[in-house]
Coordinates of N, CA, C and O and ligand atoms in Angstrom, one line a residue:
M15 N -78.0 -52.7 95.4 CA -77.8 -52.9 94.0 C -78.4 -51.9 93.2 O -79.5 -51.4 93.4
S16 N -77.8 -51.4 92.1 CA -78.4 -50.3 91.3 C -79.4 -51.0 90.4 O -79.4 -52.2 90.2
D17 N -80.4 -50.1 89.9 CA -81.4 -50.7 89.1 C -81.1 -50.5 87.6 O -81.9 -50.4 86.8
F18 N -79.8 -50.3 87.3 CA -79.4 -50.1 85.9 C -79.6 -51.5 85.2 O -79.1 -52.5 85.7
P19 N -80.4 -51.5 84.1 CA -80.7 -52.8 83.5 C -79.5 -53.5 83.0 O -78.7 -52.9 82.2
L20 N -79.3 -54.7 83.5 CA -78.1 -55.5 83.1 C -78.0 -55.8 81.6 O -76.9 -55.7 81.1
P21 N -79.1 -56.1 80.9 CA -79.0 -56.4 79.5 C -78.4 -55.2 78.7 O -77.6 -55.5 77.8
I22 N -78.7 -54.0 79.1 CA -78.2 -52.9 78.4 C -76.7 -52.8 78.6 O -75.9 -52.5 77.7
L23 N -76.3 -53.0 79.8 CA -74.8 -53.0 80.2 C -74.1 -54.1 79.3 O -73.0 -53.8 78.8
F24 N -74.7 -55.2 79.2 CA -74.1 -56.3 78.4 C -74.0 -55.9 76.9 O -72.9 -56.1 76.3
I25 N -75.1 -55.3 76.4 CA -75.0 -54.9 75.0 C -73.9 -53.9 74.8 O -73.2 -53.9 73.8
M26 N -73.8 -52.9 75.7 CA -72.8 -51.9 75.6 C -71.4 -52.5 75.6 O -70.5 -52.1 74.8
A27 N -71.2 -53.5 76.4 CA -69.9 -54.2 76.5 C -69.6 -54.9 75.2 O -68.5 -54.9 74.7
V28 N -70.6 -55.5 74.6 CA -70.4 -56.3 73.3 C -70.0 -55.3 72.2 O -69.1 -55.5 71.5
F29 N -70.8 -54.1 72.2 CA -70.5 -53.2 71.1 C -69.1 -52.6 71.3 O -68.4 -52.3 70.4
F30 N -68.7 -52.3 72.6 CA -67.4 -51.7 72.8 C -66.3 -52.7 72.4 O -65.3 -52.3 71.8
T31 N -66.5 -54.0 72.7 CA -65.5 -55.0 72.3 C -65.4 -55.1 70.7 O -64.3 -55.1 70.2
M32 N -66.6 -55.0 70.1 CA -66.6 -55.1 68.6 C -65.8 -53.9 68.0 O -65.1 -54.0 67.1
W33 N -66.1 -52.7 68.6 CA -65.4 -51.5 68.2 C -63.9 -51.6 68.3 O -63.1 -51.2 67.4
L34 N -63.4 -52.1 69.5 CA -62.0 -52.3 69.7 C -61.4 -53.2 68.6 O -60.3 -53.0 68.1
V35 N -62.1 -54.4 68.4 CA -61.6 -55.3 67.4 C -61.5 -54.7 66.0 O -60.5 -54.8 65.3
L36 N -62.6 -54.0 65.6 CA -62.6 -53.4 64.3 C -61.5 -52.4 64.2 O -60.9 -52.2 63.1
R37 N -61.3 -51.6 65.2 CA -60.3 -50.5 65.2 C -58.9 -51.2 65.0 O -58.1 -50.7 64.2
K38 N -58.6 -52.3 65.7 CA -57.3 -52.9 65.6 C -57.2 -53.5 64.2 O -56.1 -53.4 63.6
Y39 N -58.3 -54.1 63.6 CA -58.2 -54.7 62.3 C -58.0 -53.6 61.3 O -57.2 -53.8 60.4
H40 N -58.6 -52.5 61.4 CA -58.5 -51.4 60.5 C -57.1 -50.9 60.5 O -56.5 -50.6 59.4
K41 N -56.5 -50.7 61.6 CA -55.1 -50.3 61.7 C -54.1 -51.2 61.0 O -53.2 -50.8 60.3
L42 N -54.3 -52.5 61.1 CA -53.5 -53.5 60.5 C -53.7 -53.4 59.0 O -52.7 -53.4 58.2
E43 N -54.9 -53.3 58.5 CA -55.2 -53.1 57.1 C -54.4 -51.9 56.5 O -53.9 -51.9 55.5
Q44 N -54.5 -50.8 57.3 CA -53.9 -49.5 56.9 C -52.4 -49.7 56.8 O -51.7 -49.3 55.8
R45 N -51.8 -50.5 57.7 CA -50.3 -50.7 57.7 C -50.0 -51.5 56.5 O -48.9 -51.3 55.8
K46 N -50.8 -52.5 56.1 CA -50.5 -53.3 54.9 C -50.6 -52.5 53.7 O -49.8 -52.6 52.8
R47 N -51.6 -51.6 53.6 CA -51.7 -50.8 52.4 C -50.6 -49.7 52.3 O -50.3 -49.3 51.2
D48 N -50.0 -49.4 53.3 CA -48.9 -48.4 53.3 C -47.5 -49.0 53.1 O -46.6 -48.3 53.0
L49 N -47.5 -50.3 52.9 CA -46.2 -51.0 52.7 C -45.6 -50.5 51.4 O -46.3 -50.3 50.4
P50 N -44.3 -50.5 51.3 CA -43.6 -50.1 50.0 C -43.7 -51.3 49.0 O -43.9 -52.4 49.5
D51 N -43.5 -51.1 47.7 CA -43.5 -52.2 46.8 C -42.1 -52.8 46.9 O -41.2 -52.3 47.6
L52 N -41.9 -53.9 46.2 CA -40.6 -54.6 46.3 C -39.4 -53.8 46.0 O -38.4 -53.8 46.8
N53 N -39.4 -53.0 44.9 CA -38.2 -52.2 44.5 C -37.9 -51.2 45.6 O -36.8 -51.0 45.9
A54 N -39.0 -50.5 46.0 CA -38.8 -49.5 47.1 C -38.2 -50.1 48.4 O -37.4 -49.5 49.0
F55 N -38.7 -51.3 48.7 CA -38.3 -52.0 49.9 C -36.8 -52.4 49.8 O -36.0 -52.1 50.7
L56 N -36.4 -52.9 48.6 CA -35.0 -53.3 48.4 C -34.1 -52.1 48.5 O -33.0 -52.1 49.1
Y57 N -34.5 -51.0 47.8 CA -33.7 -49.8 47.8 C -33.6 -49.2 49.2 O -32.5 -48.8 49.6
A58 N -34.7 -49.1 49.9 CA -34.7 -48.5 51.2 C -33.8 -49.2 52.2 O -33.2 -48.7 53.1
N59 N -33.7 -50.6 52.0 CA -33.0 -51.4 52.9 C -31.6 -51.8 52.4 O -30.9 -52.6 53.0
K60 N -31.3 -51.3 51.2 CA -30.0 -51.6 50.5 C -29.8 -53.1 50.4 O -28.7 -53.6 50.7
L61 N -30.8 -53.8 49.9 CA -30.7 -55.2 49.7 C -30.7 -55.5 48.2 O -31.2 -54.8 47.4
T62 N -30.2 -56.7 47.9 CA -30.2 -57.2 46.5 C -31.3 -58.3 46.4 O -31.7 -58.5 45.3
E63 N -31.6 -58.9 47.5 CA -32.7 -59.9 47.4 C -33.6 -59.7 48.7 O -33.1 -59.2 49.7
P64 N -34.9 -60.0 48.5 CA -35.7 -59.7 49.7 C -35.4 -60.6 50.9 O -35.3 -61.8 50.7
R65 N -35.3 -60.0 52.0 CA -35.2 -60.8 53.2 C -35.7 -59.9 54.4 O -36.0 -58.8 54.2
C66 N -36.0 -60.6 55.5 CA -36.6 -59.9 56.6 C -35.6 -58.8 57.2 O -34.5 -59.1 57.4
T67 N -36.2 -57.7 57.4 CA -35.4 -56.6 58.0 C -35.2 -56.7 59.5 O -34.4 -56.0 60.1
A68 N -36.1 -57.5 60.1 CA -36.1 -57.6 61.6 C -35.1 -58.8 62.0 O -34.3 -58.6 63.0
C69 N -35.2 -59.9 61.4 CA -34.5 -61.1 61.8 C -33.6 -61.7 60.8 O -32.9 -62.7 61.0
N70 N -33.5 -61.1 59.6 CA -32.6 -61.5 58.5 C -33.0 -62.8 57.8 O -32.2 -63.3 57.0
A71 N -34.2 -63.3 58.1 CA -34.6 -64.6 57.5 C -34.9 -64.4 56.0 O -35.3 -63.3 55.6
V72 N -34.6 -65.4 55.2 CA -35.0 -65.3 53.8 C -36.3 -66.0 53.5 O -36.8 -66.0 52.4
D73 N -36.8 -66.7 54.5 CA -38.0 -67.4 54.5 C -39.2 -66.5 54.6 O -39.5 -66.1 55.7
L74 N -39.8 -66.1 53.5 CA -40.9 -65.2 53.5 C -42.2 -65.8 53.1 O -42.2 -66.9 52.5
K75 N -43.3 -65.2 53.4 CA -44.6 -65.8 53.0 C -45.4 -64.6 52.5 O -45.3 -63.5 52.9
D76 N -46.3 -64.9 51.6 CA -47.2 -63.9 51.1 C -48.6 -64.3 51.2 O -49.0 -65.4 51.1
E77 N -49.5 -63.3 51.3 CA -50.9 -63.6 51.4 C -51.7 -62.4 50.7 O -51.1 -61.3 50.5
G78 N -52.9 -62.7 50.3 CA -53.7 -61.7 49.7 C -54.0 -60.5 50.6 O -54.1 -60.7 51.8
L79 N -54.1 -59.3 50.0 CA -54.4 -58.2 50.8 C -55.7 -58.3 51.5 O -55.8 -58.1 52.7
T80 N -56.8 -58.6 50.8 CA -58.1 -58.7 51.4 C -58.6 -60.1 51.5 O -59.4 -60.4 52.4
H81 N -58.1 -61.0 50.7 CA -58.5 -62.4 50.8 C -57.5 -63.2 50.1 O -56.5 -62.7 49.5
G82 N -57.6 -64.5 50.3 CA -56.5 -65.4 49.8 C -56.1 -65.3 48.4 O -54.9 -65.5 48.0
K83 N -57.1 -65.0 47.5 CA -56.8 -65.0 46.1 C -56.6 -63.6 45.5 O -56.5 -63.4 44.3
D84 N -56.5 -62.6 46.4 CA -56.3 -61.3 46.0 C -54.9 -61.2 45.3 O -53.9 -61.7 45.8
E85 N -54.9 -60.5 44.1 CA -53.6 -60.4 43.4 C -52.6 -59.4 44.0 O -51.4 -59.5 43.7
R86 N -53.1 -58.6 44.9 CA -52.2 -57.7 45.6 C -51.7 -58.5 46.8 O -52.5 -58.9 47.7
R87 N -50.5 -58.8 46.8 CA -49.9 -59.7 47.8 C -49.2 -58.9 48.9 O -48.5 -57.9 48.6
I88 N -49.3 -59.4 50.1 CA -48.6 -58.7 51.2 C -47.5 -59.8 51.7 O -47.9 -60.9 52.0
V89 N -46.3 -59.4 51.6 CA -45.2 -60.3 52.0 C -44.7 -60.0 53.4 O -44.4 -58.8 53.7
S90 N -44.7 -61.0 54.2 CA -44.2 -60.9 55.6 C -43.2 -62.0 55.9 O -43.1 -63.0 55.1
C91 N -42.5 -61.8 56.9 CA -41.5 -62.8 57.3 C -42.2 -64.1 57.9 O -43.1 -64.0 58.7
A92 N -41.7 -65.2 57.4 CA -42.3 -66.5 57.9 C -41.8 -66.8 59.3 O -42.4 -67.7 60.0
Q93 N -40.7 -66.2 59.7 CA -40.2 -66.5 61.1 C -40.8 -65.6 62.1 O -41.2 -66.1 63.2
C94 N -40.8 -64.3 61.9 CA -41.2 -63.4 63.0 C -42.5 -62.5 62.6 O -42.9 -61.7 63.4
N95 N -43.1 -62.8 61.4 CA -44.3 -62.1 61.0 C -44.2 -60.6 60.7 O -45.2 -60.0 60.7
T96 N -43.0 -60.1 60.6 CA -42.9 -58.7 60.3 C -43.4 -58.4 58.9 O -43.1 -59.1 58.0
L97 N -44.2 -57.4 58.8 CA -44.7 -57.0 57.4 C -43.6 -56.4 56.7 O -42.9 -55.5 57.2
L98 N -43.3 -56.8 55.4 CA -42.2 -56.3 54.7 C -42.5 -55.5 53.5 O -42.1 -54.3 53.4
Y99 N -43.2 -56.0 52.5 CA -43.5 -55.2 51.3 C -44.8 -55.8 50.7 O -45.3 -56.8 51.1
R100 N -45.2 -55.1 49.7 CA -46.4 -55.6 48.9 C -46.1 -55.8 47.5 O -45.1 -55.2 47.0
I101 N -46.8 -56.7 46.8 CA -46.6 -56.9 45.4 C -47.9 -56.5 44.8 O -49.0 -57.1 45.0
T102 N -47.9 -55.5 43.9 CA -49.1 -55.0 43.2 C -49.0 -55.5 41.8 O -48.0 -55.3 41.1
P103 N -50.0 -56.2 41.3 CA -49.9 -56.7 39.9 C -50.0 -55.5 39.0 O -50.6 -54.5 39.3
P104 N -49.3 -55.7 37.8 CA -49.4 -54.6 36.8 C -50.8 -54.4 36.4 O -51.6 -55.4 36.3
A105 N -51.1 -53.2 36.0 CA -52.5 -52.9 35.6 C -52.8 -53.7 34.3 O -51.9 -53.7 33.4
P106 N -53.9 -54.3 34.2 CA -54.2 -55.0 33.0 C -54.3 -54.1 31.8 O -54.8 -53.0 31.8
E107 N -53.7 -54.6 30.7 CA -53.7 -53.8 29.5 C -55.0 -53.8 28.8 O -55.5 -54.9 28.5
A108 N -55.5 -52.7 28.5 CA -56.9 -52.7 27.9 C -56.8 -52.8 26.4 O -55.9 -52.4 25.8
Ligands
LIG222 ZN1 -38.2 -61.9 60.5

């Protein structure tokens, strides 16, 4: 048996797992921020009303970008979870 201390191996495994999770989370966030807005989405897909580009469903759901009450909404398909477009609220008039 090697005398490599087991607790250190365990801590390294925990950190590696956390790094993997964070990296995956960050990639998903980046994909959400890169989504087109509604007009660009409709234009790019030659649609007159928003619908899923993957499965054609009109049943969509939206969620906040960073939290539930975030005014920047991310719209995805309620059927297959494909990310579709984002809704950015107009800048508040000062
Ligand atoms: Zn779909």
